[in-house]
XYZ file of C-alpha atoms in Angstrom:
277
model
C -0.769 -62.335 -42.328
C 0.082 -64.102 -39.081
C 1.471 -61.849 -36.380
C 4.989 -62.242 -35.075
C 5.960 -63.252 -31.550
C 7.486 -61.266 -28.720
C 10.266 -63.313 -27.085
C 11.191 -62.364 -23.536
C 14.658 -63.785 -22.977
C 16.613 -64.067 -19.741
C 20.281 -63.151 -20.143
C 23.257 -64.236 -17.985
C 23.799 -62.384 -14.713
C 27.535 -62.443 -15.311
C 28.802 -65.760 -16.599
C 28.019 -66.003 -20.328
C 28.013 -69.809 -20.058
C 24.604 -69.486 -18.399
C 23.082 -68.393 -21.721
C 20.487 -70.904 -22.897
C 20.589 -72.564 -26.277
C 17.279 -70.884 -27.096
C 18.701 -67.433 -26.312
C 21.698 -68.095 -28.558
C 19.424 -69.204 -31.381
C 17.105 -66.210 -30.960
C 19.965 -63.693 -30.919
C 20.989 -64.922 -34.349
C 17.546 -65.269 -35.905
C 15.189 -62.617 -34.457
C 14.044 -59.928 -36.869
C 14.391 -57.272 -34.160
C 16.492 -57.358 -30.986
C 15.262 -54.803 -28.457
C 17.960 -54.381 -25.813
C 18.265 -52.353 -22.639
C 21.820 -51.550 -23.742
C 22.734 -52.258 -27.370
C 26.458 -52.306 -26.594
C 26.004 -54.954 -23.930
C 23.855 -57.191 -26.104
C 26.395 -56.960 -28.933
C 29.156 -57.871 -26.469
C 27.054 -60.803 -25.243
C 26.430 -61.969 -28.796
C 30.154 -61.733 -29.568
C 31.020 -63.744 -26.446
C 28.523 -66.382 -27.558
C 29.930 -66.338 -31.093
C 26.599 -65.173 -32.530
C 26.021 -62.478 -35.149
C 22.560 -60.852 -34.871
C 20.963 -60.786 -38.324
C 18.042 -58.601 -37.262
C 17.854 -54.927 -36.403
C 19.233 -54.103 -32.941
C 17.422 -51.221 -31.189
C 17.633 -49.757 -27.703
C 14.767 -50.359 -25.293
C 15.480 -48.887 -21.862
C 13.274 -47.154 -19.314
C 13.606 -43.698 -20.840
C 12.470 -44.771 -24.314
C 9.967 -47.540 -23.546
C 6.910 -45.486 -24.492
C 8.521 -44.079 -27.649
C 9.864 -47.433 -28.874
C 6.748 -49.536 -28.191
C 4.756 -48.480 -31.309
C 7.615 -49.462 -33.619
C 7.986 -52.852 -31.943
C 4.241 -53.450 -32.030
C 4.226 -52.615 -35.762
C 6.973 -55.174 -36.310
C 4.948 -57.815 -34.483
C 1.796 -56.979 -36.446
C 3.814 -57.430 -39.648
C 4.769 -60.962 -38.638
C 8.285 -60.298 -37.359
C 9.906 -61.864 -34.326
C 10.992 -59.399 -31.640
C 13.532 -60.512 -29.041
C 13.497 -58.438 -25.844
C 16.531 -58.632 -23.552
C 17.814 -56.599 -20.624
C 21.331 -56.203 -19.253
C 20.972 -59.250 -17.003
C 18.200 -61.546 -15.864
C 14.562 -61.563 -16.902
C 12.902 -58.647 -18.730
C 10.085 -56.865 -16.826
C 11.447 -57.915 -13.392
C 12.591 -54.459 -12.235
C 13.695 -53.988 -15.853
C 12.015 -52.800 -19.082
C 9.423 -55.095 -20.631
C 6.200 -54.865 -18.646
C 4.640 -52.130 -20.792
C 5.370 -53.946 -24.035
C 3.996 -57.220 -22.686
C 0.731 -55.608 -21.579
C 0.400 -53.879 -24.960
C 0.842 -57.212 -26.747
C -1.695 -58.904 -24.496
C -4.199 -56.102 -25.172
C -3.842 -56.734 -28.926
C -3.704 -60.523 -28.527
C -0.228 -60.620 -30.043
C 1.749 -63.781 -29.108
C 4.191 -63.488 -26.200
C 6.462 -66.253 -24.970
C 9.470 -66.564 -22.693
C 12.938 -68.053 -23.068
C 13.583 -68.780 -19.373
C 16.960 -68.534 -17.740
C 18.946 -66.704 -15.059
C 17.192 -64.611 -12.425
C 18.941 -62.769 -9.604
C 15.771 -63.123 -7.500
C 15.609 -66.910 -7.408
C 19.395 -67.338 -7.469
C 19.817 -65.183 -4.354
C 16.865 -66.867 -2.660
C 18.374 -70.313 -3.215
C 21.783 -69.214 -1.895
C 20.493 -67.272 1.111
C 19.798 -70.238 3.348
C 16.486 -68.626 4.301
C 13.055 -70.272 3.900
C 12.057 -70.398 0.240
C 8.703 -72.190 0.373
C 6.936 -68.800 0.439
C 8.578 -65.557 -0.687
C 7.867 -62.168 -2.226
C 9.859 -59.806 -4.435
C 9.710 -56.084 -3.713
C 11.902 -54.371 -6.311
C 14.093 -51.507 -5.036
C 13.564 -49.671 -1.729
C 12.788 -45.942 -2.080
C 15.822 -43.675 -2.244
C 14.645 -41.132 0.346
C 15.150 -42.206 3.937
C 11.654 -41.369 5.188
C 9.984 -43.294 2.385
C 12.470 -46.113 2.764
C 11.718 -46.476 6.482
C 7.993 -46.599 5.754
C 8.736 -49.222 3.092
C 10.546 -51.370 5.668
C 7.760 -50.836 8.209
C 5.373 -52.579 5.813
C 7.652 -55.632 5.992
C 7.643 -55.707 9.792
C 4.859 -58.295 9.977
C 5.609 -60.009 6.628
C 6.159 -63.696 7.403
C 7.388 -64.559 3.900
C 11.030 -64.234 2.909
C 11.425 -61.019 0.909
C 13.895 -60.446 -1.934
C 14.809 -56.959 -3.110
C 17.495 -55.157 -5.076
C 19.624 -52.235 -3.897
C 22.313 -50.046 -5.399
C 25.729 -50.637 -3.798
C 26.155 -46.988 -2.749
C 22.793 -47.072 -0.904
C 23.138 -50.504 0.691
C 24.670 -49.314 3.976
C 21.943 -46.719 4.537
C 19.213 -49.191 3.594
C 20.481 -51.849 6.004
C 20.897 -49.263 8.777
C 17.260 -48.239 8.294
C 16.227 -51.899 8.271
C 17.933 -52.382 11.639
C 16.129 -49.368 13.101
C 12.720 -50.427 11.776
C 12.857 -54.228 11.892
C 15.395 -54.844 14.641
C 18.968 -56.009 14.407
C 18.243 -59.711 14.945
C 16.199 -60.288 11.778
C 18.045 -62.767 9.548
C 19.109 -61.732 6.064
C 21.618 -62.337 3.280
C 23.361 -59.937 0.921
C 24.287 -61.474 -2.423
C 26.901 -59.570 -4.402
C 28.057 -60.099 -7.994
C 26.053 -63.297 -8.489
C 27.698 -65.787 -10.896
C 30.636 -63.427 -11.435
C 34.303 -63.844 -10.492
C 33.953 -62.003 -7.185
C 30.610 -63.492 -6.136
C 30.065 -63.063 -2.409
C 27.220 -64.188 -0.155
C 27.038 -62.608 3.299
C 24.591 -64.194 5.720
C 23.770 -63.080 9.227
C 21.625 -60.746 11.275
C 20.650 -57.337 9.933
C 22.926 -55.756 12.540
C 25.900 -57.817 11.370
C 25.230 -57.092 7.710
C 24.739 -53.370 8.347
C 28.110 -53.201 10.120
C 29.777 -55.000 7.202
C 28.141 -52.786 4.560
C 29.143 -49.611 6.400
C 32.704 -50.164 5.156
C 31.543 -49.845 1.538
C 30.271 -52.407 -0.965
C 30.618 -52.666 -4.733
C 28.845 -54.613 -7.450
C 25.322 -55.752 -8.229
C 23.390 -56.343 -5.003
C 20.437 -58.582 -4.166
C 19.175 -58.694 -0.566
C 17.171 -61.548 0.930
C 15.313 -60.665 4.120
C 14.008 -63.352 6.433
C 10.328 -63.267 7.298
C 8.933 -62.066 10.596
C 8.307 -64.657 13.262
C 4.544 -65.219 13.638
C 3.198 -63.778 16.872
C 1.909 -66.345 19.326
C -1.859 -66.211 19.681
C -3.358 -65.166 23.014
C -5.459 -68.088 24.338
C -8.078 -65.592 25.573
C -8.626 -64.488 21.966
C -9.395 -68.079 20.944
C -12.101 -68.797 23.473
C -14.907 -67.730 21.127
C -13.708 -70.175 18.457
C -13.749 -73.006 20.990
C -17.245 -72.089 22.171
C -18.506 -72.003 18.581
C -17.275 -75.539 18.016
C -18.759 -76.646 21.333
C -22.102 -75.118 20.335
C -21.980 -77.216 17.162
C -21.823 -80.354 19.264
C -18.062 -80.918 19.460
C -16.830 -82.101 22.883
C -15.070 -79.312 24.743
C -11.750 -81.154 24.941
C -11.887 -81.942 21.214
C -12.802 -78.337 20.378
C -9.893 -77.086 22.470
C -7.488 -79.530 20.799
C -8.579 -78.489 17.284
C -8.297 -74.758 17.921
C -5.038 -75.085 19.859
C -3.381 -77.044 17.048
C -4.446 -74.534 14.393
C -3.332 -71.543 16.452
C -0.121 -73.100 17.742
C -0.898 -72.699 21.453
C -0.778 -75.197 24.313
C -4.033 -77.094 24.885
C -3.899 -76.653 28.663
C -3.514 -72.873 28.384
C -6.480 -72.657 26.020
C -8.591 -75.021 28.164
C -7.873 -72.913 31.253
C -8.800 -69.754 29.316
C -12.154 -71.286 28.331
C -12.926 -72.285 31.905
C -11.945 -68.837 33.169
C -14.247 -67.184 30.610
C -17.158 -69.391 31.683
C -16.964 -68.349 35.322
């Protein structure tokens, strides 16, 4: 008997019109629908005018380990299992990762029905560089751990996206100001795709002052990367001398190293001459 397939399906962040045609089809045809909240998936199906024909079971953080064997059995028996969370992509700060790894370990087929993601939606709307970025889940709840978490982002040059609960946003942004400085650029995206969607862009200090008044809704924060520190020409002298020792003309060696490090050629040339004295 051929095994079934695990379908990871992205669900709308708020506007049901963002549901893909493949999600609509899968909701109506999957043998098992494993949902973070069964009430929400039934409401979604109703809004999409779909009636699930398969068994609908809960699959949230507290029952992941207990539910996995039953879902794996269904897959082994050739059934299709559709995994959905309340919003966005399963396994991205939501249930799903454990089931995926279990399927991979048994070589059971896994595929994805792509769609909405708060991470990439917020990144696109933030106005911050998106050519390189990282996602860091939720900050720790305790202040000490949260400050240490932000300290690890102090030198991170990539844009960073993370989630935060609305009742902790003010404290998190205040800690970010203390650890990273108030001038770091950021954006707070609230209620993405919903009626009261709001995008606040500015410095961390400005956003912390705004959040102090109280914020509601689903929150995604986009934090601008750290500015790269300018290299000290004195620290680049050895690289220039290595190139010179390989037969490269001194001026050419200086130009190559200066361009790569982002320093002025004259400053680096002077540093080499000073080191040779």
